[in-house]
Short mmCIF file of C-alpha atoms and ligand atoms in Angstrom, two decimals:
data_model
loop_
_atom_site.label_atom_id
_atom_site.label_comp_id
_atom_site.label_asym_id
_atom_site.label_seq_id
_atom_site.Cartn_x
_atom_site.Cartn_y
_atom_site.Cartn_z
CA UNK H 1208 73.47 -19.18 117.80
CA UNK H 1209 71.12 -16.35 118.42
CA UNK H 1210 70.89 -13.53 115.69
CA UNK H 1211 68.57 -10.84 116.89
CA UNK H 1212 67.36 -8.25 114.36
CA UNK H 1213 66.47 -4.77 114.66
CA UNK H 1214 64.01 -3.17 112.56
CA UNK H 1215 61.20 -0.77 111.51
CA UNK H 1216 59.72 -3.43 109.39
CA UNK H 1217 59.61 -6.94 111.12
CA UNK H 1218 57.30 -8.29 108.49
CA UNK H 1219 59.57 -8.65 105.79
CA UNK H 1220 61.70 -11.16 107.83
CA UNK H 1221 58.73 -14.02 108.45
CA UNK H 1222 58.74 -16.15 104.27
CA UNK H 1223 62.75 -15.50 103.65
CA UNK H 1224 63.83 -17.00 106.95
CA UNK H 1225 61.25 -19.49 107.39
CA UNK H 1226 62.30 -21.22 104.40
CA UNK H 1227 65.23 -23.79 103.33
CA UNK H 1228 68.08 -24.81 105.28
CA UNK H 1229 67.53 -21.43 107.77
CA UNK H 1230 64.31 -22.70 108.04
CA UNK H 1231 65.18 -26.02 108.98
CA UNK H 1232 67.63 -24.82 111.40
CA UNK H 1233 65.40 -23.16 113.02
CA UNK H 1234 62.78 -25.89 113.65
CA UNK H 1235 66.07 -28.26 114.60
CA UNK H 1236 66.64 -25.46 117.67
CA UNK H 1237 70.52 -25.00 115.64
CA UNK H 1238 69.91 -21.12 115.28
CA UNK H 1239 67.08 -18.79 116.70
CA UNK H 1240 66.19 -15.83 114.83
CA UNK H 1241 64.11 -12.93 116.99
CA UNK H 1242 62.86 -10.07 114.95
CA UNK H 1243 62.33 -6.83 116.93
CA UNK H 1244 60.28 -3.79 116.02
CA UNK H 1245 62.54 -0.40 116.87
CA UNK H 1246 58.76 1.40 116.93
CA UNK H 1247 57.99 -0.80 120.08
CA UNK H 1248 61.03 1.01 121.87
CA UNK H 1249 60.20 4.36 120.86
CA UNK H 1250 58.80 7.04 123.00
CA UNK H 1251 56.14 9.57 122.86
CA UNK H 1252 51.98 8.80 121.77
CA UNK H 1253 53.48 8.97 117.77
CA UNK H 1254 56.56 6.54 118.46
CA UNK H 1255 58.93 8.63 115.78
CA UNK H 1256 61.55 6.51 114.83
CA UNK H 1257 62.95 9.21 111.98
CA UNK H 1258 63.28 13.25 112.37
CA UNK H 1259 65.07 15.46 109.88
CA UNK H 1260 68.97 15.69 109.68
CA UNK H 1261 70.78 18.58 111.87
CA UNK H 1262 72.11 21.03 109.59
CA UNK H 1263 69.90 20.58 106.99
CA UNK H 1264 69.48 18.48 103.81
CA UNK H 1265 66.71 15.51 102.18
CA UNK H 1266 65.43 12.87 103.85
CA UNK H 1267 65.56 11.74 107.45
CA UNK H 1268 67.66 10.25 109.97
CA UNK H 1269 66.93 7.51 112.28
CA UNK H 1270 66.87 8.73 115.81
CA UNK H 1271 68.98 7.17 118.44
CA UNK H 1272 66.39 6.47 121.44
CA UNK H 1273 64.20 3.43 119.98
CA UNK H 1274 67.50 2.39 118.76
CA UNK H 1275 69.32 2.53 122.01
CA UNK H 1276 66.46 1.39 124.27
CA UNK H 1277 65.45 -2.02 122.01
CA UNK H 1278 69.66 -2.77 122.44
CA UNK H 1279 69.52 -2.24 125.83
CA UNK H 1280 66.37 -4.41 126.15
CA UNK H 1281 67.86 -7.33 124.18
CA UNK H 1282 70.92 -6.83 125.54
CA UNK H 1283 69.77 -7.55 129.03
CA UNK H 1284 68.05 -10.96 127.94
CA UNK H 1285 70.59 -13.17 127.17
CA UNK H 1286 74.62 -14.29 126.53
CA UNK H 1287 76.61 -11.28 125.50
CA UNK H 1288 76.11 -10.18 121.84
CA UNK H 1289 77.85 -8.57 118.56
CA UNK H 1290 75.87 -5.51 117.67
CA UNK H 1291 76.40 -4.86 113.90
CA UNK H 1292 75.10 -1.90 111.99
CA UNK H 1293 73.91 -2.77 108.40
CA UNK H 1294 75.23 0.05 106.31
CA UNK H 1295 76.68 1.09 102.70
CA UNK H 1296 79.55 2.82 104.86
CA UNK H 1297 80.23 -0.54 106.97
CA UNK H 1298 83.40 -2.72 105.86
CA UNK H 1299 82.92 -5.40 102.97
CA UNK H 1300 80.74 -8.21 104.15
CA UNK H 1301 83.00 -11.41 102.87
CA UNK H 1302 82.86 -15.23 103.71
CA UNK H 1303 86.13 -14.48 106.05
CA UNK H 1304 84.10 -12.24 108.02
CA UNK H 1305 80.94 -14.87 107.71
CA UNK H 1306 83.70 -17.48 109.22
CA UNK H 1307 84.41 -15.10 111.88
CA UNK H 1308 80.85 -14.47 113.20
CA UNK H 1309 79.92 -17.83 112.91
CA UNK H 1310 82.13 -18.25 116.03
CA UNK H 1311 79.58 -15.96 118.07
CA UNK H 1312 76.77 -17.00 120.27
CA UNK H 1313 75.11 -14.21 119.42
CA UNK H 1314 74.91 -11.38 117.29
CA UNK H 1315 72.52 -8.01 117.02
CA UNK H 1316 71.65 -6.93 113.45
CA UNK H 1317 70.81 -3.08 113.33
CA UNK H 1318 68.92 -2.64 110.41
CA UNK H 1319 69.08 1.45 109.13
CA UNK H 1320 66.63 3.22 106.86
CA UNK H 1321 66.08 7.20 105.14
CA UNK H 1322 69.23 8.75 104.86
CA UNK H 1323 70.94 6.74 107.99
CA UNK H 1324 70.59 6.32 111.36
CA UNK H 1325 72.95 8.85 113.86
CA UNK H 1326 76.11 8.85 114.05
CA UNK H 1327 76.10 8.50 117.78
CA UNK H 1328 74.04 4.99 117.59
CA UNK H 1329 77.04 3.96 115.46
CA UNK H 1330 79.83 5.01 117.07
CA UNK H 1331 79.03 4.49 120.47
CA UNK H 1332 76.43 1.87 120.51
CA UNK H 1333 77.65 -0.77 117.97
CA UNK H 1334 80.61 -2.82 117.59
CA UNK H 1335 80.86 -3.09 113.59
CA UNK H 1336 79.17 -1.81 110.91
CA UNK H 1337 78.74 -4.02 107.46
CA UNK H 1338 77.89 -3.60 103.94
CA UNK H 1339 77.18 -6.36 101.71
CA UNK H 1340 78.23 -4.54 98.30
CA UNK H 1341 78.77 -1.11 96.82
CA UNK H 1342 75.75 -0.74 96.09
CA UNK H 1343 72.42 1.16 98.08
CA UNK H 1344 69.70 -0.64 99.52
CA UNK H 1345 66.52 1.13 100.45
CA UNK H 1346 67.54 0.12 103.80
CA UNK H 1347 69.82 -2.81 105.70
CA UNK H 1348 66.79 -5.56 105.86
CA UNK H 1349 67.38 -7.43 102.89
CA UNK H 1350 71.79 -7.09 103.81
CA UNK H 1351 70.59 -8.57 107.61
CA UNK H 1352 68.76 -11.55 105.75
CA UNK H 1353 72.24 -11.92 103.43
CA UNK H 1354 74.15 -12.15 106.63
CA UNK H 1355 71.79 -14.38 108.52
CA UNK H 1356 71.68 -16.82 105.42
CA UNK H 1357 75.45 -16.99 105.33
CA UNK H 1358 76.29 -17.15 108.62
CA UNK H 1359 73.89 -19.97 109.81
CA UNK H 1360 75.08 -21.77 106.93
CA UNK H 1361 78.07 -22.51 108.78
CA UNK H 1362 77.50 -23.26 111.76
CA UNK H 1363 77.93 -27.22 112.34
CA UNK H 1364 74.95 -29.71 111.75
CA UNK H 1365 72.63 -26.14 109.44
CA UNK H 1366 73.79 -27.59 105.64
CA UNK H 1367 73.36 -31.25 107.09
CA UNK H 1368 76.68 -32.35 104.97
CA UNK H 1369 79.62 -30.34 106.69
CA UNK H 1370 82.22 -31.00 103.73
CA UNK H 1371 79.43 -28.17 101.19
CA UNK H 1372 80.41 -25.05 103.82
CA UNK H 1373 84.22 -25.94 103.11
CA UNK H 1374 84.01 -26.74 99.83
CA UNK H 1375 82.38 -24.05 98.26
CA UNK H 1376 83.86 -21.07 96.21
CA UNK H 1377 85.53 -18.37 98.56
CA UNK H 1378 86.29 -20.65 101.57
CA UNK H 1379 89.50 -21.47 98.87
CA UNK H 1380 89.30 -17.94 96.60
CA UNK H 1381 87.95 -20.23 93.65
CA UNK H 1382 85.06 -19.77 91.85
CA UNK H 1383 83.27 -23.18 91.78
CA UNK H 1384 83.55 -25.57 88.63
CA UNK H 1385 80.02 -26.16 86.48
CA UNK H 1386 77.49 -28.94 87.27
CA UNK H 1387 75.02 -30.76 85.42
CA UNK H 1388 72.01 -33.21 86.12
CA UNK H 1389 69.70 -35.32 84.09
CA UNK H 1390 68.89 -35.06 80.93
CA UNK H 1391 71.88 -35.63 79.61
CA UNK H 1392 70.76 -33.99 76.61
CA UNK H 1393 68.36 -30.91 76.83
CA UNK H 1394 67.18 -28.96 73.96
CA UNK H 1395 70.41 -30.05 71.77
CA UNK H 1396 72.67 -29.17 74.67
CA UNK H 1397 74.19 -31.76 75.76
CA UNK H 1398 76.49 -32.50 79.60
CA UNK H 1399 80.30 -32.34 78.59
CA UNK H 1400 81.12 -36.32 77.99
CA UNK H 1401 83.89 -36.36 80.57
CA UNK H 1402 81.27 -36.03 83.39
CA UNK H 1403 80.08 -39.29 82.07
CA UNK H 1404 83.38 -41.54 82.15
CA UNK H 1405 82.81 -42.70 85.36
CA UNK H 1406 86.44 -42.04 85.96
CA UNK H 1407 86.54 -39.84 89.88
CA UNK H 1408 90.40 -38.40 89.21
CA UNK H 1409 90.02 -37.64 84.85
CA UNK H 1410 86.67 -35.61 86.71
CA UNK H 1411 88.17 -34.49 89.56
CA UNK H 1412 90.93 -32.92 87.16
CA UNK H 1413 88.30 -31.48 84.55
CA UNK H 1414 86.51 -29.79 87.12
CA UNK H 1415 89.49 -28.03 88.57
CA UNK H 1416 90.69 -26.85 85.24
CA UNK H 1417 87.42 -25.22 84.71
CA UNK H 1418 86.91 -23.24 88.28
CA UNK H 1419 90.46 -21.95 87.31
CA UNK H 1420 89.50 -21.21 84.39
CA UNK H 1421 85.76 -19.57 85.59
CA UNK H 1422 88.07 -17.91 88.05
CA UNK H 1423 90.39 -16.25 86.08
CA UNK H 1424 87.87 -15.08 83.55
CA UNK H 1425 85.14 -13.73 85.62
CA UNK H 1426 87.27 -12.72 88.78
CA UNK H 1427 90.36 -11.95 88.00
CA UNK H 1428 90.99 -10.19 91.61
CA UNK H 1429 90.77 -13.33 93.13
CA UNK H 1430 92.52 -15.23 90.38
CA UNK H 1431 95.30 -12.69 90.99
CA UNK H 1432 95.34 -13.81 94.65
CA UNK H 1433 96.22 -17.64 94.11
CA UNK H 1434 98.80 -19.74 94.40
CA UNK H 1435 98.95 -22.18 91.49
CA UNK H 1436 100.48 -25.36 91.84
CA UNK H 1437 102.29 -27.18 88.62
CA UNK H 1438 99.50 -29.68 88.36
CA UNK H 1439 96.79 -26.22 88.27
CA UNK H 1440 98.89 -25.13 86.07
CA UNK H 1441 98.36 -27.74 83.46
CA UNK H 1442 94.98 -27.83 84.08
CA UNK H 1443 94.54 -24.72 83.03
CA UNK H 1444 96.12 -25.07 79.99
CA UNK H 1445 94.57 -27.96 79.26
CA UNK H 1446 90.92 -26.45 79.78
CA UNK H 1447 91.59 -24.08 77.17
CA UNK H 1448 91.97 -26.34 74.80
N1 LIG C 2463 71.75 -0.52 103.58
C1 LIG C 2463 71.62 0.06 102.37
N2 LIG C 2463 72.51 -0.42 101.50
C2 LIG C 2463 73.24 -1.37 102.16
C3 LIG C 2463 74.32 -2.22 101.81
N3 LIG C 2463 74.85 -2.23 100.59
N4 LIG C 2463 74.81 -3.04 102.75
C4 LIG C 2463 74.30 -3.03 104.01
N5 LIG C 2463 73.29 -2.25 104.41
C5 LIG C 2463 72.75 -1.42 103.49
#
């Protein structure tokens, strides 16, 4: 899969997605990651990429040429791609949609700054616009590098063991249960015993009971949205215990 990113600062791409598993997928040839500067596709001896809103107000909006030209340049070098604006207005960024990208060969992350970038770049120029929280970023870098993480992480042979994408919390809308390593004891704490009984089903039933219970406590929107089965039931009840 090819994610190609769109941004005034390319720099702050090269140490998060060089590392890890999206680093790894990378050297393996499994994703490529090209990081394009929208000052490179901007005209005029200053190469604006910003200019002050029409009708007045603070800051400044990112104009659509450099924009438009660096999509039509990528656009034109390769298999037919996804253009996504990253935005606080865009629709909730999920693992649903995640799944649903993850299907693409290739996808174009737009990365705004200031107070936006205009309106015509996202109406008529992209094909979604995402936001990764309600909450405001100083601009969509750090959302592109959320969606490039969780995307590649999906795609078959990136995580190495193909059961972790599936297994994890949201592909089923449950939080996941708590883990431990060595030491068993640490600073007086010590691992809950029935991790140590060697026994896959009494563990397989413990941890259950306590994503349920994780679930219901901390996300109760999501807890609202499952569909408990007699045997979750009890588990539930017996995790409270
Ligand atoms: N840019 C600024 N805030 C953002 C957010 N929450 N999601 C995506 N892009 C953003």
């Amino acid at each position: 899969m090819i994610f190609d990113i769109l941004t005034i600062f390319p720099s702050m791409f090269s140490s998060p997605l060089e590392e890890g598993m999206v680093g790894k997928a990378r050297e393996r040839g499994l994703i490529h990651v090209r990081v394009h500067n929208i000052r490179d596709f901007a005209p005029g001896r200053h190469q604006m990429t910003d200019d002050r809103p029409f009708g007045g107000g603070e800051g400044m909006v990112m104009k659509p040429e450099p924009i438009v030209g660096a999509l039509r340049a990528i656009e034109a070098s390769g298999p037919a791609a996804r253009s996504i604006l990253l935005t606080p207005q865009g629709r909730l960024f999920t693992q649903e949609v995640a799944r649903r990208l993850s299907l693409l060969p290739r996808l174009v992350l737009i990365c705004g700054r200031y107070e936006g970038v205009d309106e015509r770049v996202a109406e008529y120029f992209t094909d979604d616009q995402i936001s990764i929280g309600d909450y405001v970023l100083t601009g969509g870098e750090l959302a592109a590098m959320v969606v490039v993480d969780a995307v590649a992480r999906l795609i078959p042979g990136v995580l190495g063991n193909e059961g972790s994408a599936l297994e994890d919390s949201f592909s089923q809308p449950v939080l996941e249960h708590p883990q431990y390593t060595r030491p068993r004891d640490f600073e007086g704490m010590s691992v809950p015993p029935v991790l140590l009984c060697g026994n896959h089903e009494t563990i397989r039933r413990w941890r259950r009971g306590q994503a349920l219970l994780r679930t219901r406590m901390r996300r109760p929107d999501l807890f609202a949205r499952l569909e408990l089965s007699p045997e979750d039931r009890e588990l539930l009840e017996e995790s409270q215990k």
